[in-house]
Coordinates of C-alpha atoms in Angstrom, one line a residue:
M1 CA 35.9 -69.9 -37.0
S2 CA 38.4 -68.3 -35.0
S3 CA 37.1 -68.3 -31.2
I4 CA 38.0 -68.7 -27.8
V5 CA 36.2 -71.5 -26.3
G6 CA 36.9 -71.3 -22.8
F7 CA 39.2 -69.8 -20.1
T8 CA 40.6 -70.2 -16.6
V9 CA 41.8 -67.1 -14.7
F10 CA 43.3 -67.3 -11.1
S11 CA 45.3 -65.3 -8.7
A12 CA 47.1 -65.7 -5.2
L13 CA 46.5 -69.6 -4.9
E14 CA 48.7 -71.9 -3.1
E15 CA 51.0 -74.1 -5.3
T16 CA 49.0 -77.2 -4.4
A17 CA 45.7 -75.6 -5.3
V18 CA 47.4 -74.6 -8.7
Q19 CA 48.7 -78.1 -9.3
R20 CA 45.0 -79.6 -8.9
L21 CA 43.8 -76.8 -11.0
L22 CA 46.3 -77.5 -13.9
A23 CA 45.8 -81.3 -13.6
A24 CA 41.9 -80.9 -13.8
Q25 CA 42.3 -78.5 -16.9
E26 CA 44.6 -80.9 -18.7
R27 CA 42.1 -84.0 -18.1
A28 CA 39.5 -82.0 -19.6
L29 CA 41.6 -80.4 -22.7
S30 CA 43.5 -83.5 -23.4
Q31 CA 40.4 -84.7 -25.4
F32 CA 40.6 -81.6 -27.5
Q33 CA 44.2 -81.7 -29.1
H34 CA 43.2 -79.5 -32.0
L35 CA 42.5 -76.6 -29.8
E36 CA 45.2 -73.8 -29.5
R37 CA 46.1 -72.6 -25.9
K38 CA 47.7 -69.6 -24.6
T39 CA 48.6 -68.3 -21.2
I40 CA 49.0 -64.7 -20.1
S41 CA 50.4 -63.3 -16.9
L42 CA 49.6 -59.9 -15.4
G43 CA 51.0 -59.5 -11.9
L44 CA 49.8 -62.3 -9.6
T45 CA 47.0 -63.2 -12.0
R46 CA 47.4 -65.9 -14.7
L47 CA 45.0 -66.4 -17.8
D48 CA 44.7 -69.5 -19.8
V49 CA 42.7 -69.6 -22.8
W50 CA 42.0 -72.2 -25.4
G51 CA 40.0 -72.1 -28.8
H52 CA 40.3 -72.3 -32.5
R53 CA 42.7 -70.5 -34.8
A54 CA 44.4 -67.2 -34.5
L55 CA 43.8 -66.7 -30.8
S56 CA 45.4 -63.5 -31.0
E57 CA 42.4 -62.0 -32.7
R58 CA 40.4 -62.3 -29.6
L59 CA 42.9 -60.9 -27.1
H60 CA 44.0 -57.1 -26.9
T61 CA 46.1 -55.0 -24.5
L62 CA 44.6 -51.7 -23.7
P63 CA 46.7 -48.4 -23.7
D64 CA 46.8 -48.6 -19.8
G65 CA 48.4 -51.9 -20.0
S66 CA 45.1 -53.9 -18.9
F67 CA 44.2 -56.8 -21.0
L68 CA 41.0 -57.9 -22.7
A69 CA 40.0 -61.5 -24.0
L70 CA 36.7 -62.1 -25.8
I71 CA 35.4 -65.6 -25.1
G72 CA 32.7 -67.5 -27.2
S73 CA 31.2 -66.8 -30.6
P74 CA 30.1 -63.5 -31.1
H75 CA 28.1 -62.6 -34.3
G76 CA 30.0 -60.5 -37.0
K77 CA 33.3 -59.0 -37.2
V78 CA 35.4 -58.6 -34.1
N79 CA 37.7 -55.8 -33.5
L80 CA 38.5 -55.4 -29.7
A81 CA 40.4 -52.0 -30.3
D82 CA 37.0 -50.6 -31.2
V83 CA 35.5 -51.1 -27.8
Q84 CA 38.5 -49.9 -25.8
D85 CA 37.0 -46.5 -25.2
A86 CA 33.4 -47.6 -24.8
I87 CA 34.6 -50.2 -22.3
L88 CA 35.7 -47.3 -19.7
T89 CA 31.8 -46.0 -19.4
D90 CA 29.7 -46.9 -16.7
R91 CA 26.8 -48.3 -19.2
F92 CA 29.0 -50.3 -21.8
E93 CA 27.0 -52.8 -23.4
L94 CA 28.6 -55.7 -25.5
P95 CA 28.4 -54.8 -29.1
W96 CA 28.0 -58.3 -30.3
D97 CA 25.1 -61.0 -30.1
G98 CA 25.7 -64.8 -29.8
R99 CA 27.6 -66.5 -27.0
V100 CA 29.9 -63.9 -25.5
I101 CA 32.1 -63.1 -22.5
L102 CA 34.3 -60.1 -22.4
L103 CA 37.1 -60.4 -19.7
K104 CA 39.1 -57.4 -18.7
I105 CA 42.1 -57.8 -16.4
S106 CA 44.0 -54.8 -15.0
A107 CA 47.6 -54.4 -15.8
D108 CA 48.7 -55.4 -12.2
G109 CA 46.1 -58.3 -12.2
K110 CA 44.4 -57.2 -9.0
R111 CA 41.1 -56.5 -10.7
W112 CA 39.0 -58.6 -13.2
T113 CA 35.9 -57.2 -14.9
L114 CA 33.7 -59.4 -16.9
W115 CA 30.6 -58.8 -19.0
N116 CA 28.4 -61.5 -20.6
D117 CA 25.7 -62.1 -23.0
W118 CA 22.1 -61.5 -21.9
L119 CA 21.5 -65.3 -21.5
G120 CA 24.9 -66.1 -19.7
S121 CA 25.1 -68.8 -22.4
I122 CA 28.6 -69.6 -21.1
P123 CA 28.5 -70.5 -17.5
V124 CA 31.5 -69.7 -15.5
F125 CA 32.3 -71.0 -12.1
H126 CA 34.1 -69.2 -9.4
A127 CA 35.2 -69.2 -5.9
A128 CA 37.5 -67.6 -3.3
I129 CA 40.0 -70.3 -2.2
G130 CA 42.3 -69.1 0.7
H131 CA 43.7 -65.8 -0.1
G132 CA 43.2 -66.3 -3.7
R133 CA 40.4 -66.5 -6.2
L134 CA 39.5 -68.5 -9.3
A135 CA 37.1 -68.3 -12.2
S136 CA 36.8 -70.8 -15.1
T137 CA 34.6 -72.3 -17.7
L138 CA 35.4 -75.7 -16.7
E139 CA 33.7 -76.6 -13.2
P140 CA 36.0 -79.5 -12.4
V141 CA 38.9 -77.1 -12.3
V142 CA 37.2 -75.0 -9.5
V143 CA 36.4 -78.0 -7.7
A144 CA 39.7 -79.7 -7.8
S145 CA 41.5 -76.6 -6.8
A146 CA 39.2 -76.0 -3.8
A147 CA 39.5 -79.5 -2.9
Y148 CA 35.9 -79.6 -2.0
T149 CA 34.4 -82.8 -0.1
P150 CA 30.9 -84.1 0.6
D151 CA 31.0 -81.8 3.8
D152 CA 31.0 -78.9 1.4
F153 CA 27.7 -80.0 -0.5
F154 CA 25.1 -77.2 -0.8
L155 CA 22.0 -79.3 0.3
P156 CA 19.3 -77.1 -1.7
G157 CA 21.7 -77.4 -4.7
L158 CA 21.6 -81.2 -4.3
V159 CA 18.1 -81.4 -4.2
S160 CA 17.6 -79.1 -7.1
L161 CA 19.9 -81.4 -9.0
L162 CA 17.8 -84.5 -8.3
I163 CA 14.6 -82.6 -9.1
N164 CA 15.6 -81.0 -12.3
G165 CA 18.8 -82.3 -13.4
H166 CA 20.4 -78.9 -13.1
F167 CA 20.9 -75.9 -10.4
I168 CA 19.1 -72.7 -10.3
S169 CA 20.2 -69.0 -9.7
D170 CA 24.0 -68.9 -8.9
W171 CA 23.9 -72.3 -7.1
T172 CA 26.0 -75.2 -7.7
L173 CA 26.5 -78.4 -5.7
Y174 CA 29.2 -76.8 -3.3
K175 CA 28.6 -73.9 -0.9
G176 CA 31.6 -72.1 -1.7
M177 CA 31.3 -72.2 -5.6
K178 CA 29.0 -70.2 -7.6
V179 CA 27.9 -69.6 -11.3
I180 CA 28.1 -65.8 -12.6
P181 CA 24.7 -64.4 -13.3
P182 CA 23.5 -63.6 -16.8
D183 CA 23.5 -60.1 -18.4
S184 CA 25.6 -58.6 -15.9
R185 CA 28.8 -56.6 -15.2
M186 CA 31.0 -58.6 -12.7
E187 CA 34.1 -57.4 -10.9
W188 CA 36.6 -59.3 -8.8
G189 CA 38.9 -57.3 -6.6
D190 CA 40.1 -56.5 -3.0
G191 CA 36.4 -56.3 -2.0
G192 CA 35.6 -59.7 -3.3
F193 CA 33.1 -60.5 -5.8
R194 CA 30.3 -58.1 -6.8
A195 CA 27.5 -58.4 -9.9
E196 CA 25.4 -55.8 -11.5
T197 CA 22.4 -56.8 -13.7
L198 CA 22.4 -55.0 -17.0
W199 CA 18.9 -55.6 -18.2
T200 CA 20.0 -55.4 -21.9
V201 CA 17.0 -57.8 -22.5
Q202 CA 13.8 -57.7 -20.3
P203 CA 10.1 -58.1 -20.7
S204 CA 7.9 -55.1 -21.8
Q205 CA 4.2 -54.7 -23.1
S206 CA 5.3 -52.7 -26.2
R207 CA 3.5 -55.0 -28.7
W208 CA 0.5 -55.7 -26.4
E209 CA -1.7 -53.4 -28.8
A210 CA -0.3 -54.4 -32.2
G211 CA -2.1 -56.1 -34.9
W212 CA -1.8 -59.8 -35.7
D213 CA -0.6 -59.3 -39.5
D214 CA 1.9 -56.7 -38.2
L215 CA 3.5 -59.1 -35.5
V216 CA 3.6 -61.9 -38.0
D217 CA 5.5 -59.8 -40.5
E218 CA 7.7 -58.4 -37.6
M219 CA 8.6 -62.0 -36.3
H220 CA 9.4 -63.2 -39.8
E221 CA 11.7 -60.1 -40.5
L222 CA 13.7 -60.4 -37.1
S223 CA 14.0 -64.1 -37.2
H224 CA 15.2 -64.0 -41.0
K225 CA 17.7 -61.3 -40.3
A226 CA 19.1 -62.9 -37.1
V227 CA 19.6 -66.4 -39.0
A228 CA 20.7 -64.8 -42.5
D229 CA 23.4 -62.5 -40.6
V230 CA 25.0 -65.5 -39.0
L231 CA 24.9 -67.8 -42.2
K232 CA 26.6 -65.1 -44.2
T233 CA 29.5 -64.9 -42.0
Q234 CA 31.0 -68.6 -43.0
P235 CA 31.1 -70.3 -46.3
E236 CA 29.9 -73.7 -45.1
W237 CA 27.9 -74.8 -42.1
I238 CA 26.7 -78.0 -40.4
L239 CA 23.1 -78.0 -39.4
P240 CA 21.8 -80.6 -36.8
L241 CA 18.3 -80.7 -38.4
S242 CA 15.6 -82.0 -36.0
A243 CA 11.8 -82.4 -36.6
G244 CA 11.1 -79.3 -34.4
L245 CA 10.9 -75.6 -35.5
D246 CA 14.0 -74.0 -34.8
S247 CA 16.5 -76.0 -36.9
R248 CA 13.9 -76.1 -39.6
L249 CA 13.6 -72.3 -39.8
I250 CA 17.3 -72.1 -40.0
A251 CA 17.1 -74.5 -42.9
G252 CA 14.4 -72.3 -44.6
V253 CA 16.2 -69.3 -44.4
G254 CA 19.5 -71.0 -45.6
A255 CA 17.8 -72.3 -48.6
E256 CA 16.5 -68.8 -49.4
I257 CA 19.8 -67.1 -49.3
G258 CA 21.7 -70.0 -51.0
A259 CA 23.7 -70.7 -48.0
E260 CA 25.9 -73.9 -48.2
M261 CA 24.8 -76.3 -45.4
L262 CA 25.0 -80.1 -44.6
A263 CA 22.1 -81.2 -42.6
Y264 CA 22.6 -84.2 -40.0
A265 CA 20.0 -86.2 -37.9
W266 CA 20.9 -89.0 -35.5
G267 CA 19.0 -92.1 -34.2
E268 CA 17.1 -94.9 -35.5
P269 CA 15.7 -94.5 -39.0
N270 CA 12.1 -94.7 -37.8
A271 CA 12.6 -91.9 -35.0
T272 CA 10.3 -89.1 -35.6
D273 CA 13.1 -86.7 -35.6
V274 CA 14.8 -88.7 -38.2
V275 CA 11.8 -89.2 -40.6
Y276 CA 10.9 -85.3 -40.7
S277 CA 14.5 -84.2 -40.6
R278 CA 14.9 -86.2 -44.1
E279 CA 11.8 -84.8 -45.5
I280 CA 12.7 -81.1 -44.5
A281 CA 16.1 -81.3 -46.1
K282 CA 14.7 -83.1 -49.2
T283 CA 12.0 -80.4 -49.6
L284 CA 14.6 -77.8 -49.5
G285 CA 17.3 -79.5 -51.5
I286 CA 19.9 -79.6 -48.6
P287 CA 22.3 -82.5 -48.5
W288 CA 21.3 -84.8 -45.6
K289 CA 22.8 -87.5 -43.6
R290 CA 21.8 -89.8 -40.6
I291 CA 24.3 -90.6 -37.9
D292 CA 23.7 -93.9 -36.5
L293 CA 25.1 -93.6 -32.9
N294 CA 27.0 -96.5 -31.4
K295 CA 25.5 -98.7 -28.8
D296 CA 28.5 -98.1 -26.5
F297 CA 28.8 -94.4 -26.6
L298 CA 27.6 -94.1 -23.0
V299 CA 30.6 -96.4 -22.0
T300 CA 33.0 -94.4 -24.4
Y301 CA 32.1 -90.8 -23.6
T302 CA 30.9 -90.6 -20.1
P303 CA 34.4 -90.3 -18.4
R304 CA 34.9 -87.6 -21.0
W305 CA 31.8 -85.8 -20.3
A306 CA 32.8 -86.1 -16.3
D307 CA 36.3 -84.3 -17.0
L308 CA 34.5 -81.6 -19.0
F309 CA 31.3 -80.7 -17.1
G310 CA 31.9 -82.5 -13.7
S311 CA 28.8 -81.7 -11.4
S312 CA 27.6 -78.7 -13.2
M313 CA 24.2 -80.8 -14.3
H314 CA 23.0 -84.3 -14.6
F315 CA 24.9 -86.8 -17.0
H316 CA 22.9 -86.7 -20.0
G317 CA 24.7 -85.3 -23.1
M318 CA 27.1 -88.0 -24.4
Y319 CA 25.0 -88.8 -27.5
Q320 CA 26.1 -85.2 -28.7
M321 CA 29.8 -86.2 -28.3
N322 CA 29.3 -89.3 -30.3
F323 CA 27.5 -87.1 -32.9
L324 CA 30.2 -84.5 -33.1
D325 CA 32.9 -87.2 -33.4
S326 CA 30.9 -88.4 -36.5
I327 CA 30.6 -85.6 -38.8
P328 CA 33.3 -83.3 -40.7
E329 CA 35.9 -81.6 -38.3
D330 CA 36.6 -78.6 -40.1
M331 CA 33.1 -76.9 -40.5
P332 CA 31.1 -74.9 -37.7
L333 CA 27.7 -75.9 -36.6
I334 CA 24.8 -73.5 -36.7
S335 CA 22.4 -74.2 -33.7
G336 CA 18.7 -73.6 -33.2
F337 CA 19.6 -73.3 -29.4
L338 CA 17.1 -71.0 -27.6
G339 CA 14.4 -70.5 -30.2
D340 CA 11.8 -72.8 -28.8
V341 CA 11.6 -71.2 -25.3
L342 CA 11.8 -67.5 -26.9
S343 CA 9.0 -68.2 -29.2
G344 CA 6.5 -69.5 -26.4
S345 CA 7.1 -73.4 -26.1
S346 CA 7.6 -73.2 -22.5
L347 CA 4.3 -71.7 -21.8
L348 CA 2.3 -74.8 -23.0
K349 CA 0.0 -75.9 -20.1
Q350 CA 2.2 -73.7 -17.8
K351 CA 0.1 -72.0 -15.0
D352 CA 0.9 -68.4 -13.8
G353 CA 2.6 -68.7 -10.6
A354 CA 3.5 -72.3 -10.9
V355 CA 6.7 -73.1 -9.0
F356 CA 9.4 -74.1 -11.7
Y357 CA 10.8 -77.3 -10.2
K358 CA 7.2 -78.8 -10.0
K359 CA 6.8 -78.4 -13.8
D360 CA 5.9 -82.2 -14.9
W361 CA 8.2 -82.2 -17.9
Y362 CA 11.3 -81.1 -15.9
L363 CA 10.4 -83.3 -12.9
H364 CA 13.0 -86.3 -12.3
W365 CA 12.5 -87.4 -8.7
G366 CA 9.3 -86.2 -7.2
V367 CA 9.0 -84.8 -3.7
E368 CA 7.4 -87.9 -2.4
E369 CA 10.1 -90.2 -4.2
L370 CA 12.8 -87.9 -2.8
K371 CA 11.5 -88.6 0.7
D372 CA 11.9 -92.3 0.2
L373 CA 15.4 -91.8 -1.8
L374 CA 17.3 -89.6 0.7
R375 CA 18.5 -90.9 4.0
D376 CA 18.2 -88.9 7.1
F377 CA 18.0 -85.7 5.2
P378 CA 16.2 -82.6 6.3
L379 CA 14.0 -82.5 3.0
D380 CA 11.0 -80.6 4.2
K381 CA 13.3 -77.7 5.4
T382 CA 15.4 -77.7 2.2
L383 CA 12.4 -77.8 0.0
H384 CA 11.2 -74.8 2.0
E385 CA 14.4 -73.1 1.3
I386 CA 14.3 -73.9 -2.5
H387 CA 10.7 -72.6 -2.7
E388 CA 11.5 -69.3 -1.1
A389 CA 14.5 -68.8 -3.4
L390 CA 12.5 -69.4 -6.6
G391 CA 9.7 -67.2 -5.3
E392 CA 12.2 -64.4 -4.6
A393 CA 13.9 -64.9 -7.8
V394 CA 10.9 -64.7 -9.8
A395 CA 9.6 -61.6 -8.0
R396 CA 12.7 -59.8 -8.7
L397 CA 12.2 -60.1 -12.5
P398 CA 10.1 -57.5 -14.6
G399 CA 7.1 -57.9 -16.6
S400 CA 3.9 -60.0 -16.2
Q401 CA 3.8 -63.3 -14.6
F402 CA 4.0 -65.3 -17.7
A403 CA 6.9 -63.1 -19.0
K404 CA 8.6 -63.6 -15.8
N405 CA 8.2 -67.4 -16.2
I406 CA 9.8 -67.3 -19.7
L407 CA 12.7 -65.2 -18.3
F408 CA 13.3 -67.6 -15.5
E409 CA 13.3 -70.5 -17.6
L410 CA 15.9 -68.7 -20.0
W411 CA 18.1 -67.9 -17.1
N412 CA 18.0 -71.3 -15.4
R413 CA 17.2 -74.5 -17.5
Q414 CA 18.3 -72.8 -20.8
R415 CA 21.5 -71.1 -19.3
L416 CA 22.5 -73.8 -17.1
F417 CA 21.3 -77.1 -18.4
T418 CA 20.5 -76.9 -22.5
S419 CA 23.5 -74.7 -23.3
F420 CA 25.7 -78.0 -22.8
Q421 CA 25.0 -78.6 -26.6
T422 CA 26.6 -75.4 -27.8
N423 CA 29.4 -75.7 -25.2
L424 CA 30.2 -79.0 -26.6
A425 CA 30.0 -77.9 -30.2
S426 CA 32.3 -75.1 -29.4
H427 CA 35.0 -77.4 -28.2
W428 CA 34.7 -79.4 -31.4
S429 CA 34.6 -77.0 -34.4
G430 CA 32.8 -74.0 -33.2
V431 CA 29.3 -73.1 -33.2
A432 CA 27.0 -70.0 -33.9
T433 CA 23.5 -69.5 -32.2
P434 CA 21.4 -67.1 -34.5
F435 CA 18.5 -66.7 -31.8
L436 CA 20.7 -65.6 -29.1
N437 CA 19.9 -62.3 -30.6
R438 CA 18.8 -59.4 -28.5
A439 CA 16.4 -57.8 -31.0
Y440 CA 14.5 -61.2 -31.5
A441 CA 14.5 -61.7 -27.7
R442 CA 13.1 -58.3 -26.9
F443 CA 10.4 -58.8 -29.6
N444 CA 9.4 -62.0 -28.2
L445 CA 9.5 -60.7 -24.7
S446 CA 7.1 -57.8 -25.6
L447 CA 4.2 -60.1 -26.8
P448 CA 1.0 -60.8 -24.9
R449 CA 0.6 -64.5 -23.7
A450 CA -2.3 -65.0 -26.0
V451 CA 0.0 -64.2 -29.1
I452 CA 3.0 -66.4 -28.0
E453 CA 1.5 -69.2 -26.1
N454 CA 2.0 -72.8 -27.8
R455 CA 4.3 -70.8 -30.5
R456 CA 1.1 -69.5 -32.2
L457 CA 2.8 -66.4 -33.7
L458 CA 5.6 -68.7 -35.1
A459 CA 3.0 -71.0 -36.5
D460 CA 1.7 -68.3 -38.6
V461 CA 5.2 -67.1 -39.7
F462 CA 5.6 -70.7 -41.2
R463 CA 2.1 -70.7 -42.7
R464 CA 2.8 -67.2 -44.4
Y465 CA 6.4 -67.4 -45.3
Y466 CA 7.5 -71.2 -45.4
A467 CA 4.4 -72.9 -46.5
K468 CA 6.3 -76.1 -47.7
L469 CA 7.9 -76.5 -44.2
A470 CA 4.5 -75.8 -42.6
A471 CA 2.9 -78.7 -44.3
I472 CA 5.7 -81.2 -42.9
P473 CA 4.7 -82.8 -39.4
G474 CA 7.2 -83.0 -36.7
T475 CA 7.7 -83.1 -33.1
Y476 CA 6.3 -79.5 -32.6
A477 CA 2.7 -80.4 -32.6
Q478 CA 0.2 -83.3 -33.1
E479 CA -0.6 -81.9 -36.7
P480 CA 1.4 -80.0 -39.2
F481 CA 0.6 -76.1 -39.3
I482 CA -0.7 -76.9 -42.9
R483 CA -2.9 -80.0 -43.4
T484 CA -2.8 -80.9 -46.9
G485 CA -4.9 -83.3 -48.7
R486 CA -2.0 -85.7 -49.1
Y487 CA -1.3 -85.4 -45.5
L488 CA -4.9 -86.3 -44.7
L489 CA -5.2 -89.2 -46.9
R490 CA -2.1 -90.6 -45.6
R491 CA -3.3 -90.3 -42.0
R492 CA -6.5 -92.0 -42.9
I493 CA -4.8 -94.9 -44.6
V494 CA -2.4 -95.2 -41.3
E495 CA -5.4 -95.4 -39.0
H496 CA -6.4 -98.8 -40.8
L497 CA -2.9 -100.1 -41.1
P498 CA -1.2 -102.3 -38.2
A499 CA 1.8 -100.6 -36.6
P500 CA 4.3 -102.9 -38.4
L501 CA 3.2 -101.4 -41.6
H502 CA 3.8 -97.8 -40.5
H503 CA 7.1 -97.3 -42.5
G504 CA 8.0 -95.9 -46.0
P505 CA 5.5 -93.5 -47.2
F506 CA 3.5 -93.9 -43.9
A507 CA 6.4 -93.4 -41.4
G508 CA 6.2 -90.6 -38.9
F509 CA 2.5 -90.9 -37.8
D510 CA 3.5 -92.9 -34.8
D511 CA 5.4 -90.9 -32.1
V512 CA 8.9 -92.6 -32.2
P513 CA 11.1 -90.8 -29.8
L514 CA 14.9 -90.7 -29.6
R515 CA 16.0 -93.2 -26.9
M516 CA 19.7 -93.5 -27.6
D517 CA 20.8 -93.6 -24.0
I518 CA 18.1 -96.2 -23.0
D519 CA 19.3 -98.3 -26.0
C520 CA 22.9 -98.2 -24.7
I521 CA 22.0 -99.1 -21.0
Q522 CA 19.9 -102.2 -22.6
A523 CA 23.1 -103.2 -24.4
A524 CA 26.0 -102.4 -22.1
G525 CA 24.3 -102.9 -18.7
K526 CA 25.5 -100.9 -15.5
K527 CA 28.8 -99.7 -16.9
A528 CA 26.9 -97.6 -19.2
L529 CA 25.8 -95.5 -15.8
W530 CA 29.5 -95.2 -14.7
P531 CA 30.3 -94.4 -11.8
L532 CA 26.9 -95.1 -10.4
F533 CA 27.1 -98.7 -9.6
D534 CA 30.8 -98.5 -8.8
T535 CA 30.0 -96.1 -6.0
L536 CA 27.1 -97.7 -4.1
R537 CA 29.1 -98.1 -0.8
E538 CA 29.4 -94.1 -0.8
L539 CA 26.0 -93.5 -2.2
N540 CA 24.3 -95.7 0.4
Q541 CA 25.3 -93.2 3.0
W542 CA 23.2 -90.7 1.2
L543 CA 20.3 -92.5 -0.6
D544 CA 18.6 -95.7 -0.6
V545 CA 20.4 -97.5 -3.3
R546 CA 17.7 -100.1 -3.7
L547 CA 15.8 -97.6 -5.4
L548 CA 18.4 -97.1 -8.0
E549 CA 18.4 -100.8 -8.8
R550 CA 14.7 -100.5 -9.5
E551 CA 15.1 -97.7 -11.8
Y552 CA 17.6 -99.6 -13.5
Q553 CA 15.7 -102.6 -13.9
T554 CA 12.8 -100.9 -15.4
L555 CA 15.1 -99.4 -18.1
Q556 CA 16.4 -102.8 -18.7
H557 CA 12.8 -104.0 -19.6
S558 CA 11.4 -101.1 -21.3
S559 CA 12.2 -97.8 -23.0
E560 CA 8.8 -96.4 -22.9
D561 CA 9.3 -94.1 -20.0
I562 CA 12.4 -91.8 -20.0
R563 CA 12.1 -90.7 -16.1
P564 CA 14.1 -93.5 -14.7
L565 CA 16.9 -92.6 -17.0
R566 CA 16.7 -88.9 -15.8
R567 CA 16.7 -90.2 -12.1
L568 CA 19.7 -92.3 -12.5
Q569 CA 21.5 -89.7 -14.5
S570 CA 21.1 -87.0 -11.7
V571 CA 22.5 -89.5 -9.3
Q572 CA 25.2 -90.1 -11.6
T573 CA 26.4 -86.8 -10.8
L574 CA 26.2 -87.3 -7.2
A575 CA 28.0 -90.8 -7.5
Y576 CA 31.0 -89.0 -9.7
R577 CA 31.6 -86.5 -6.9
L578 CA 31.4 -88.8 -4.1
R579 CA 34.0 -91.0 -6.1
A580 CA 36.1 -88.0 -7.0
D581 CA 35.9 -86.4 -3.6
A582 CA 36.8 -89.5 -1.9
K583 CA 39.9 -89.6 -4.0
V584 CA 40.7 -86.0 -3.1
V585 CA 40.5 -86.9 0.4
H586 CA 42.7 -89.9 0.5
S587 CA 45.3 -88.0 -1.7

């Protein structure tokens, strides 16, 4: 799979800033020796790109001397010469679905123009530094070049990180650094940075009067086409197969069209995801393998994660790095990324008008807990700022209140947090994201709440078109969509069996979640949470570190509650920056 995975573009930076930039970039990319790299200079602007095979296919010089670079994994064939006329129009829209950024640099290097996909699925961090400017898909590159210190922390961003594990809107941990917005045309030039939202995907009410059967058929047609069109672009795929619905749907479509797929799951053999992943693959005749993650993957991969993601979110995805190192290197992944939120999972138990950061499932440190955790911090004022910003952001979105909630979650948590999985996979061997499809997104955002809530419509798609898969339980609901006599009999037997006998044909009835990170912490101790416990002196100026010890001890004695892990992971991000920023200051 030919693709440009990421880029850094900068202009008119001081030499010391460039040296810091290149050093941070090298630290991040040194772990990916298989990636090709290329550097292009236009006037005072330098563009560095890296990716998989034949990068020149994703680079193009226009007749006026300006330069195009296509970053990401667009669906379908790519010929940049085909867009060189359309790109000059005011309402140019990217012709590709998938994870996409199109960057145009003028021949003299003075103007950069960028278009991204409707989700903004590839975060790009940017800053004005002195008289120069910089944008990169690697957050540590921007932080290092700007030499930010704790004095530059953006307090609403820090609180958002501790509450949710990620930032919102265009916020980062630093006042001077922003993230580009989704679904936009952006420009850097003499007047600074400006962005225009294109609204290529937005909520509507176009299907609020449609009949149920027609909606089931249309959802099946659109989802099947989105998946099948992507599967046909490569001869073989790796499918991370969970017990949820999105990878299951990809597996079902792939089996129908005869796509060559290898399915993988990770975790303990009795984990719910593993049990039903195996059953799905067996039902469809797809080769399947379980990856047993190492108990030291946090110790091994956390520094590598930090070099790649820096302080862009909380430290939580190292298990994915372990998984990616354990599968074939020469096959791209196909990911169910985004499907759950598009088809209505985020509406479950969510009330209209609810403030996003108070949603229980996404809550790490609660407000009262933060008041105990943070030292000498204007928390009430900062929480008010966050509340006002969230309210204004949601109010600007089109559609009914529940549609606003979906789009807000897509543009925040999915864009700035969940996308880490596809970002990682793109660096390893390449990735495709079939649900990142505008026609499918527009369809889901045109449905009334009663149709989409709790993934009700998708449930009937499975019942009507994938009955064998609908009869397999999973993490998507307490009961399978189709309850067969065999399932009901097994459930009745399990109700009378002691827990130690819930294995073999009776496995899966207990909810056994994946707890790989907690297993690592219990096995490796505090070094699994690097650099948190190496930075207590610096953290103590910001936080009551006794509370961190309390959360750590909870994890050492139990894996039932995952919230202590999330709390420590969000503080890990702060600890990393206090440690890294201290090193910058002293240098």
